[in-house]
mmCIF file of C-alpha atoms and ligand atoms in Angstrom:
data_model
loop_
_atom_site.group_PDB
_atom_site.id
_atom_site.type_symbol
_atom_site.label_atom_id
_atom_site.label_comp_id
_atom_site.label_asym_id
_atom_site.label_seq_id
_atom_site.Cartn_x
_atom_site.Cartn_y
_atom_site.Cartn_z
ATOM 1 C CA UNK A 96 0.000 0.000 0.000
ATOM 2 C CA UNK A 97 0.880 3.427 -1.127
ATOM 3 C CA UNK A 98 -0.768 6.793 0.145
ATOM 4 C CA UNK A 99 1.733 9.075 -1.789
ATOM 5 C CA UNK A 100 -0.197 10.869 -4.458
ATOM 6 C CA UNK A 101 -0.785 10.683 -8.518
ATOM 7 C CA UNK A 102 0.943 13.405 -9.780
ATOM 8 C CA UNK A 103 -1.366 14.336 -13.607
ATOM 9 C CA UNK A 104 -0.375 17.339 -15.334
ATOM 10 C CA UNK A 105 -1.561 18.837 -18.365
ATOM 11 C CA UNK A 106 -0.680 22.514 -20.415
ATOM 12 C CA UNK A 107 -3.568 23.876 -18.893
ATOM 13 C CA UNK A 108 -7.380 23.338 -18.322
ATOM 14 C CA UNK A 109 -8.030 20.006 -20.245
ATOM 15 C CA UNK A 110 -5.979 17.432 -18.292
ATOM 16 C CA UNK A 111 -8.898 17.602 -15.647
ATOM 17 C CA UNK A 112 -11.215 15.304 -18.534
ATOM 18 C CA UNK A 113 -8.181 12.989 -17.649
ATOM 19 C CA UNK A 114 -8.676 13.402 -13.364
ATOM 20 C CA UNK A 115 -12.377 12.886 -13.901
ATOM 21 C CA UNK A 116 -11.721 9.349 -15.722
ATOM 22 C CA UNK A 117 -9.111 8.552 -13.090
ATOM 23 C CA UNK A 118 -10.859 9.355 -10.187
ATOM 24 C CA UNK A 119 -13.741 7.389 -11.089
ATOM 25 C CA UNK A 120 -11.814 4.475 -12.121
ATOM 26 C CA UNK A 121 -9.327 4.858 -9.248
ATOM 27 C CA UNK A 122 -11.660 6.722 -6.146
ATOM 28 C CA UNK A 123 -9.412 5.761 -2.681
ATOM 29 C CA UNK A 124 -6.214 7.543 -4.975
ATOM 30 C CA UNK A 125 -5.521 11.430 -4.239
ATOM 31 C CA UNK A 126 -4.172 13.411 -7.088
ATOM 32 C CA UNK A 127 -2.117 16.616 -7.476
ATOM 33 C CA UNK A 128 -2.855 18.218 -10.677
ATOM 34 C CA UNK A 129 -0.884 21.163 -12.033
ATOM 35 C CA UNK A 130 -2.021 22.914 -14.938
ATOM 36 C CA UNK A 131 0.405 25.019 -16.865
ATOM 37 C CA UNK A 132 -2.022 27.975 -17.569
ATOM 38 C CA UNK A 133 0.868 30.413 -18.184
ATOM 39 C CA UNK A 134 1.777 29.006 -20.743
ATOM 40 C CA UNK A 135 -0.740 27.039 -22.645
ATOM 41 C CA UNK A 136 -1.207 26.565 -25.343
ATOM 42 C CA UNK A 137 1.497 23.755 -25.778
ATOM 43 C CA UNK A 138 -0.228 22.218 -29.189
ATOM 44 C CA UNK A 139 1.765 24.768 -30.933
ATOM 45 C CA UNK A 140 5.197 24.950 -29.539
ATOM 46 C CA UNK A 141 8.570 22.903 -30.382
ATOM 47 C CA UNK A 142 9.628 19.771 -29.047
ATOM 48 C CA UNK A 143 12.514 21.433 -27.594
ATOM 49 C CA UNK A 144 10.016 23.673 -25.539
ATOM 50 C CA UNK A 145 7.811 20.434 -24.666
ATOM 51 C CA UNK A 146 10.641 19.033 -23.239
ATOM 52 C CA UNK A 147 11.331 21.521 -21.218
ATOM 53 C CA UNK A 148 8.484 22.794 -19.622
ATOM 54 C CA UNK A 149 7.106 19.145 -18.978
ATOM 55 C CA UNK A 150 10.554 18.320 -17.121
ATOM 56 C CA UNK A 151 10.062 21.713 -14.502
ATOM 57 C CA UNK A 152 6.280 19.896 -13.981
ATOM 58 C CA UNK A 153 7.404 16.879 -13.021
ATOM 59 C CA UNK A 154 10.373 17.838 -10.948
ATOM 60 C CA UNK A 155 7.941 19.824 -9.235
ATOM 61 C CA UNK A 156 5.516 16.711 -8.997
ATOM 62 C CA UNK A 157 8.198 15.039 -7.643
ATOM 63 C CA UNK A 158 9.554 17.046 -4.772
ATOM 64 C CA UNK A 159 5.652 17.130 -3.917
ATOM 65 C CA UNK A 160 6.165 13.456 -3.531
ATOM 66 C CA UNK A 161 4.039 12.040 -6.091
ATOM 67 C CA UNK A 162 4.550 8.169 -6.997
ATOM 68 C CA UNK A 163 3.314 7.978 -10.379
ATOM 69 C CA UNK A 164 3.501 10.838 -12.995
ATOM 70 C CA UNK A 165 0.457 10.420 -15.381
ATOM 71 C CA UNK A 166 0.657 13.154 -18.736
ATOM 72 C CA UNK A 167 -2.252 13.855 -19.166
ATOM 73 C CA UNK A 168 -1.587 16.073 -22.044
ATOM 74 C CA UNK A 169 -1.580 14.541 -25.729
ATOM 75 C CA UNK A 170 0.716 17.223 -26.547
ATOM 76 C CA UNK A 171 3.376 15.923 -24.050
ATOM 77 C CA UNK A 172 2.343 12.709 -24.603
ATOM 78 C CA UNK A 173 3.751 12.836 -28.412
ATOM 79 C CA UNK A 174 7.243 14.572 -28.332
ATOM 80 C CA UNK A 175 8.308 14.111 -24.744
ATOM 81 C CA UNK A 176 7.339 10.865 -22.884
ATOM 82 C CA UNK A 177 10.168 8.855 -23.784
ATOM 83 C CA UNK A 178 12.586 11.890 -22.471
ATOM 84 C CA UNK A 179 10.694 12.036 -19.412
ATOM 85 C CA UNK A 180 10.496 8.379 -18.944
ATOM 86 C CA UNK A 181 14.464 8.590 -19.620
ATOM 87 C CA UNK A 182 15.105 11.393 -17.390
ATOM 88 C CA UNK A 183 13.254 10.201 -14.146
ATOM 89 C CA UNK A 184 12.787 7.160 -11.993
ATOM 90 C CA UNK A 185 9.347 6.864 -11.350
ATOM 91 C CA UNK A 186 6.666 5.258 -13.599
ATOM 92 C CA UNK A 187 5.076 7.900 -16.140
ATOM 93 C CA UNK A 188 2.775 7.172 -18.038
ATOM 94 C CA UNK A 189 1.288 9.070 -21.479
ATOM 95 C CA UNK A 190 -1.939 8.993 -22.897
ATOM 96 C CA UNK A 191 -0.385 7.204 -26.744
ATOM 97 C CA UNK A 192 -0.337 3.818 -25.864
ATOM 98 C CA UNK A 193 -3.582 3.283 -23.654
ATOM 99 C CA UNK A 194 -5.533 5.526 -26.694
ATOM 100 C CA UNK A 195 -3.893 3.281 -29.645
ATOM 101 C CA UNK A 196 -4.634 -0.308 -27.788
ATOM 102 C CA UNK A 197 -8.334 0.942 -26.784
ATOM 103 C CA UNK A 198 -8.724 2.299 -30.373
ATOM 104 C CA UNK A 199 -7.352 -1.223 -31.833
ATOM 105 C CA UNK A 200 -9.395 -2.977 -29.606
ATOM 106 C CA UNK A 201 -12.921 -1.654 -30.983
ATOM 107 C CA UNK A 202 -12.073 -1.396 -34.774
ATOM 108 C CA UNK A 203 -12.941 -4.003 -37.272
ATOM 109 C CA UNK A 204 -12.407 -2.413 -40.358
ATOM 110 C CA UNK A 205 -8.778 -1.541 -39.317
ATOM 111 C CA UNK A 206 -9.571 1.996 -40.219
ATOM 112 C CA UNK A 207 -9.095 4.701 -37.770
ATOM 113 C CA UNK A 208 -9.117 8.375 -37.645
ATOM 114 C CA UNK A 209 -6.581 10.619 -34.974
ATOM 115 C CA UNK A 210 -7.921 13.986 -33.964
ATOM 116 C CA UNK A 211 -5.326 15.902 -32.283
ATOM 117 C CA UNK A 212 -3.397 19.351 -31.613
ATOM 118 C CA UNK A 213 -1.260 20.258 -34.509
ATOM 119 C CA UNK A 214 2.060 19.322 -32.442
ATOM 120 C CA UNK A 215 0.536 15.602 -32.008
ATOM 121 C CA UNK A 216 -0.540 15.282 -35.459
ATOM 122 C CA UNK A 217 2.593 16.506 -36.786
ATOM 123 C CA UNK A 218 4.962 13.817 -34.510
ATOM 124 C CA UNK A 219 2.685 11.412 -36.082
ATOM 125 C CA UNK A 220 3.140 9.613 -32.799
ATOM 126 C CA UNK A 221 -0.531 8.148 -32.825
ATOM 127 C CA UNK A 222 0.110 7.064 -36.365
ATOM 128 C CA UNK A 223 3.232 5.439 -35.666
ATOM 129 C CA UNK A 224 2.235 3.850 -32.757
ATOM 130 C CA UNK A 225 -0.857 2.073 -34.599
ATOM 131 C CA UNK A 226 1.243 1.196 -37.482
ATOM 132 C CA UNK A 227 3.962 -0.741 -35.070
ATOM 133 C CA UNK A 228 1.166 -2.591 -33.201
ATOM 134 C CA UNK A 229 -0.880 -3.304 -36.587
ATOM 135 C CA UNK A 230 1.191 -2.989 -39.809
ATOM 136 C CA UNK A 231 -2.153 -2.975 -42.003
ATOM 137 C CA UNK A 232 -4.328 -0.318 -40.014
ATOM 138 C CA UNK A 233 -5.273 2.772 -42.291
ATOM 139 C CA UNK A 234 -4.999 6.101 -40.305
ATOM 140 C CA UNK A 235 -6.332 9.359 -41.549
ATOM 141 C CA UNK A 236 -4.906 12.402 -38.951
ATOM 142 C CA UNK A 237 -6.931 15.745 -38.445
ATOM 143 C CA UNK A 238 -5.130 18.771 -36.490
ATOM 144 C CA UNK A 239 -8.452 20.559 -35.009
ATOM 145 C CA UNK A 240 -6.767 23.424 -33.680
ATOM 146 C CA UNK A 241 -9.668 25.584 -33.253
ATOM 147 C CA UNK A 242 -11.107 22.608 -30.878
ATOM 148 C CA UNK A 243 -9.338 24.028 -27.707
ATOM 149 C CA UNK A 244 -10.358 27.351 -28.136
ATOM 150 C CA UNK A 245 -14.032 26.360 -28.486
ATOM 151 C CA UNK A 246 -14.645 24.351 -25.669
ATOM 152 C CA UNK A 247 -12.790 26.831 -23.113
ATOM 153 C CA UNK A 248 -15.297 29.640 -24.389
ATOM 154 C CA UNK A 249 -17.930 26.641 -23.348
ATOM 155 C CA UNK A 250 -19.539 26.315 -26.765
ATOM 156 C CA UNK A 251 -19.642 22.552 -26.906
ATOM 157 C CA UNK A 252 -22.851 22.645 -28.660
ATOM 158 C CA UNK A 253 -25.149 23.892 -31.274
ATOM 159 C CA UNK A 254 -24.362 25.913 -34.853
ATOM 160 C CA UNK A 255 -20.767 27.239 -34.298
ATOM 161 C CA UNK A 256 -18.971 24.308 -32.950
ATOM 162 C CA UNK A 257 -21.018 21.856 -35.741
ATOM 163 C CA UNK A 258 -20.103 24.282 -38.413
ATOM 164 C CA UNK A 259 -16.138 23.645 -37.445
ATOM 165 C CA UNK A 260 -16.621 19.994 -37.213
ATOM 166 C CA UNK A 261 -17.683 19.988 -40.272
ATOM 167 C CA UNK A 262 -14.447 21.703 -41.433
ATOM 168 C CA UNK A 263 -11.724 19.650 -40.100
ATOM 169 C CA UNK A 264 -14.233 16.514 -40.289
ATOM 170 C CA UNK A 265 -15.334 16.034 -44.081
ATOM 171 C CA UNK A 266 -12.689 13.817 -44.984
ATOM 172 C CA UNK A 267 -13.349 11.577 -42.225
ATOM 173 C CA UNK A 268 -17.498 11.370 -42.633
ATOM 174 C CA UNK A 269 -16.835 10.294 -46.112
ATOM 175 C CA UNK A 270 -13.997 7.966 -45.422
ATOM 176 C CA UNK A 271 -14.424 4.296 -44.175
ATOM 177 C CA UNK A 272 -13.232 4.424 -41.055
ATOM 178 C CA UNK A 273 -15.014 3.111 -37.654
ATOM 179 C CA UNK A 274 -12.648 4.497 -35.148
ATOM 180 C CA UNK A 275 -11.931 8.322 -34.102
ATOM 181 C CA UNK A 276 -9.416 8.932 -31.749
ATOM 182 C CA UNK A 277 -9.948 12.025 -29.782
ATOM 183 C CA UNK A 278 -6.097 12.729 -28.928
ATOM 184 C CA UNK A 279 -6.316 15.817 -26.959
ATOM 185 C CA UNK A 280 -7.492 16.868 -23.895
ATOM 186 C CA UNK A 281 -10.006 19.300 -24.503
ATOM 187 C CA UNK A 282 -11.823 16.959 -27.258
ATOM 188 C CA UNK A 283 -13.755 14.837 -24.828
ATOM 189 C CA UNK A 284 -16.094 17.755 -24.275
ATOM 190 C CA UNK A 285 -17.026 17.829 -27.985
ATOM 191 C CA UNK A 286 -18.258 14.096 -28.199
ATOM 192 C CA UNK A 287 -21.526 15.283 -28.852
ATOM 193 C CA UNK A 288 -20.893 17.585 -31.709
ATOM 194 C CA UNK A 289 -18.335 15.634 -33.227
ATOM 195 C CA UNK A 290 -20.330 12.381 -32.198
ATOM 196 C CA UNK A 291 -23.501 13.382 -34.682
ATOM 197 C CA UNK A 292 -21.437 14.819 -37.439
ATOM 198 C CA UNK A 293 -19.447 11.610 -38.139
ATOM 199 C CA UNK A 294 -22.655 9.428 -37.187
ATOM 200 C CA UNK A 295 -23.865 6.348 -35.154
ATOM 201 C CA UNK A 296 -21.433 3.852 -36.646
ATOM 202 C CA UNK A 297 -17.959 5.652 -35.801
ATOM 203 C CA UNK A 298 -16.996 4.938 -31.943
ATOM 204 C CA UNK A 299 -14.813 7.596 -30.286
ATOM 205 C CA UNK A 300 -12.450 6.870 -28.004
ATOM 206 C CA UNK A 301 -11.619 9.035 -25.256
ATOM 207 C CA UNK A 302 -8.241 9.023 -23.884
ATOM 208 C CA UNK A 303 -8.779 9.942 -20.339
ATOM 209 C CA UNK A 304 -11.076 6.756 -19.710
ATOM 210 C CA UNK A 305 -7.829 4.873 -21.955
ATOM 211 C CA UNK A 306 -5.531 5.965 -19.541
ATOM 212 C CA UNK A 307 -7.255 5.348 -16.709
ATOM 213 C CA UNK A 308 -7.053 1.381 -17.158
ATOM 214 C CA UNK A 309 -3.213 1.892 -17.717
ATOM 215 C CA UNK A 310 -2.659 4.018 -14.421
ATOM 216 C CA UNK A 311 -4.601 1.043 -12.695
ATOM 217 C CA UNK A 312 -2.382 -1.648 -13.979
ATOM 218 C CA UNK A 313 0.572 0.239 -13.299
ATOM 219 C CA UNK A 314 -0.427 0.897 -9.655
ATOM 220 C CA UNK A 315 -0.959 -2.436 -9.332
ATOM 221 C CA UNK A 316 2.514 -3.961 -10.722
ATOM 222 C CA UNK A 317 4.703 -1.875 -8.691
ATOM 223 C CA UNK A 318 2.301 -2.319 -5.495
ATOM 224 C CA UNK A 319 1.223 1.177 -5.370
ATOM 225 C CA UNK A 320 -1.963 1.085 -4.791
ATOM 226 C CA UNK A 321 -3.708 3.400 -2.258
ATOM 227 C CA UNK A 322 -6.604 1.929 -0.276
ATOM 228 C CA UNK A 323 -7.115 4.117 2.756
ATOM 229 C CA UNK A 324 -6.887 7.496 0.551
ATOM 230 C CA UNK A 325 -10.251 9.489 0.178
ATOM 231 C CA UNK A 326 -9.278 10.760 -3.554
ATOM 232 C CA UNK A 327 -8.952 14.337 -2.724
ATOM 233 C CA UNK A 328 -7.880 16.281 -6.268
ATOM 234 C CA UNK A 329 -5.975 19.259 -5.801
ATOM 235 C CA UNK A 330 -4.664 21.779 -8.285
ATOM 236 C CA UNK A 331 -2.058 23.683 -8.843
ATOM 237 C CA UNK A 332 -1.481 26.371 -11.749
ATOM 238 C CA UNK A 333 1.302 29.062 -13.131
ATOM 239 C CA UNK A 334 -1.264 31.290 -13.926
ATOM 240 C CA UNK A 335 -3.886 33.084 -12.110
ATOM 241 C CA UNK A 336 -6.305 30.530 -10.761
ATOM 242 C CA UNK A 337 -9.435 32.458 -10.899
ATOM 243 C CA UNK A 338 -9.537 31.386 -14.215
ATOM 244 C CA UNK A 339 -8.837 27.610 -14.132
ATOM 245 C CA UNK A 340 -11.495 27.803 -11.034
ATOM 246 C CA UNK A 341 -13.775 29.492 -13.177
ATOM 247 C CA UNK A 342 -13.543 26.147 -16.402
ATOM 248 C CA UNK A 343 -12.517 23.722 -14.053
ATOM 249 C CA UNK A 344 -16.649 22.662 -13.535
ATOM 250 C CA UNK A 345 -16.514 21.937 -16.922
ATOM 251 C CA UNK A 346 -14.122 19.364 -16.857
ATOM 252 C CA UNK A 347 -14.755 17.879 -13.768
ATOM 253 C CA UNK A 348 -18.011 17.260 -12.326
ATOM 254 C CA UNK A 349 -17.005 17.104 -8.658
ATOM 255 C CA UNK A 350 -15.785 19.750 -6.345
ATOM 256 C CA UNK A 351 -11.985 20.319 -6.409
ATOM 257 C CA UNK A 352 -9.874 22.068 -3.412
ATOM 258 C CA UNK A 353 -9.452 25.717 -5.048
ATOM 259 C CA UNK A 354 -6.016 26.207 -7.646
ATOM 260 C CA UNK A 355 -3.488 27.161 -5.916
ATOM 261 C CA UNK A 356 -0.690 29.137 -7.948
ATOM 262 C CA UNK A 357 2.623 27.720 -8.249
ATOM 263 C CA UNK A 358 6.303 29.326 -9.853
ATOM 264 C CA UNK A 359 8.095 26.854 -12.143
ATOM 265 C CA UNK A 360 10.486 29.529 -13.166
HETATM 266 N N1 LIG B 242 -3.574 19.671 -23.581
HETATM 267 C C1 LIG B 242 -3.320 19.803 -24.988
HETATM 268 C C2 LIG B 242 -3.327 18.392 -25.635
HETATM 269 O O1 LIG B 242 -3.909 17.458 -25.144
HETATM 270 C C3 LIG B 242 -4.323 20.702 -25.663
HETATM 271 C C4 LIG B 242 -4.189 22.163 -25.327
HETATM 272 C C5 LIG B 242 -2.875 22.790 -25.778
HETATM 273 O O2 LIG B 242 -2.670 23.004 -26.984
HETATM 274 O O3 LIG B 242 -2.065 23.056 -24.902
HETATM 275 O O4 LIG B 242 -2.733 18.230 -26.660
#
């Protein structure tokens, strides 16, 4: 047994769609989230930048005395996990590999489609990951970058955000695949919308309930598991928290301890 917390950290806002899926799957765990609101968004920045900011996180995760680091962001995930996973000791886990087995699972067409930022569909790292497990698979990879943007103004349904599904999502409501990947954080909150565009038949898979299944195992081999813990989530941002207090309901439907700000510099 193991009462240390899960250290999750995202660029910002969306990593809580990841908390939500672990606390439910995990509920005696206690989590320390930090959100890097000063300097979000990371979809766009360099790998070298990545690296870099998502090594000061999990330093800091780890002088709080976390046991597990889970990255919450897809981002992160794509350019920097095996640097982090080089770099430290401690398990860390990424949201790639739980997303691509849970994707390869469901499909039977071996067609799938990879929403992401445009830094994860430009490492391809979705689309190489696929293609090691299942040499065959056909992938077709969307950058939605206007995505983030809409769900952290809230508008998650009606005329706007269907109007911009239907601009990043043509090719993939005309294409045969059965299988969307929603590799980003904030996506999760668009199921609807981008749910009834592609139709019935296409199944989305949502990477924070994906890596929930892989933080469990992982707990579980290295005997980490917490079972007197009361899965308290508390936050910390580089930014001013008023405004991650403000979204954070959106992400997560149960009450957090208020953001507290932290300095990474
Ligand atoms: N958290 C990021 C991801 O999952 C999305 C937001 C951003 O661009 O920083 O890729």
């Amino acid at each position: 047994m193991d009462d240390r917390p899960i250290g999750v950290f995202d660029s910002g806002i969306g990593g809580l769609t990841v908390v939500s899926a672990l606390s439910s799957a995990l509920p005696n765990e206690n989590i320390l989230y930090v959100g890097d609101t000063a300097r979000v968004p990371y979809g766009n920045k360099s790998p070298q930048r990545i690296k870099q900011y998502s090594r000061e996180i999990t330093e800091w995760l780890i002088q709080q005395n976390c046991k597990i680091i889970v990255v919450a962001c897809n981002t992160v995930s794509s350019m920097a996990i095996h640097y982090l996973q080089s770099h430290f000791y401690l398990p860390i886990v990424g949201v790639i590999n739980p997303g691509v087995n849970f994707a390869i699972n469901i499909t039977k067409n071996k067609n799938i489609g990879v929403l992401g930022t445009q830094g994860t569909i430009s490492s391809n790292a979705y689309g190489k990951k696929l293609l090691s497990k299942v040499p065959d698979i056909k992938i077709i990879s969307k950058a939605c970058p206007l995505f983030v943007p809409l769900v952290e103004e809230g508008l998650v349904e009606g005329e706007i955000p269907l109007s911009v599904a239907g601009f990043y999502l043509k090719e993939l409501q005309s294409s045969d695949i059965d299988t969307v990947i929603l590799g980003c954080t904030h996506y999760p909150l668009l199921k609807k919308v981008i749910g009834s565009f592609l139709g019935k038949n296409i199944t989305l898979v949502d990477s924070g309930n994906a890596i929930a299944r892989s933080v469990a195992y992982e707990l579980n081999s290295h005997k980490l598991i917490s079972t007197a813990n009361k899965g308290e989530i508390q936050c910390f941002v580089t930014d001013d928290p008023k405004y991650f207090d403000t979204l954070a309901s959106r992400f997560l439907h149960k009450s957090i301890i208020e953001a507290k700000h932290i300095d990474l510099s």
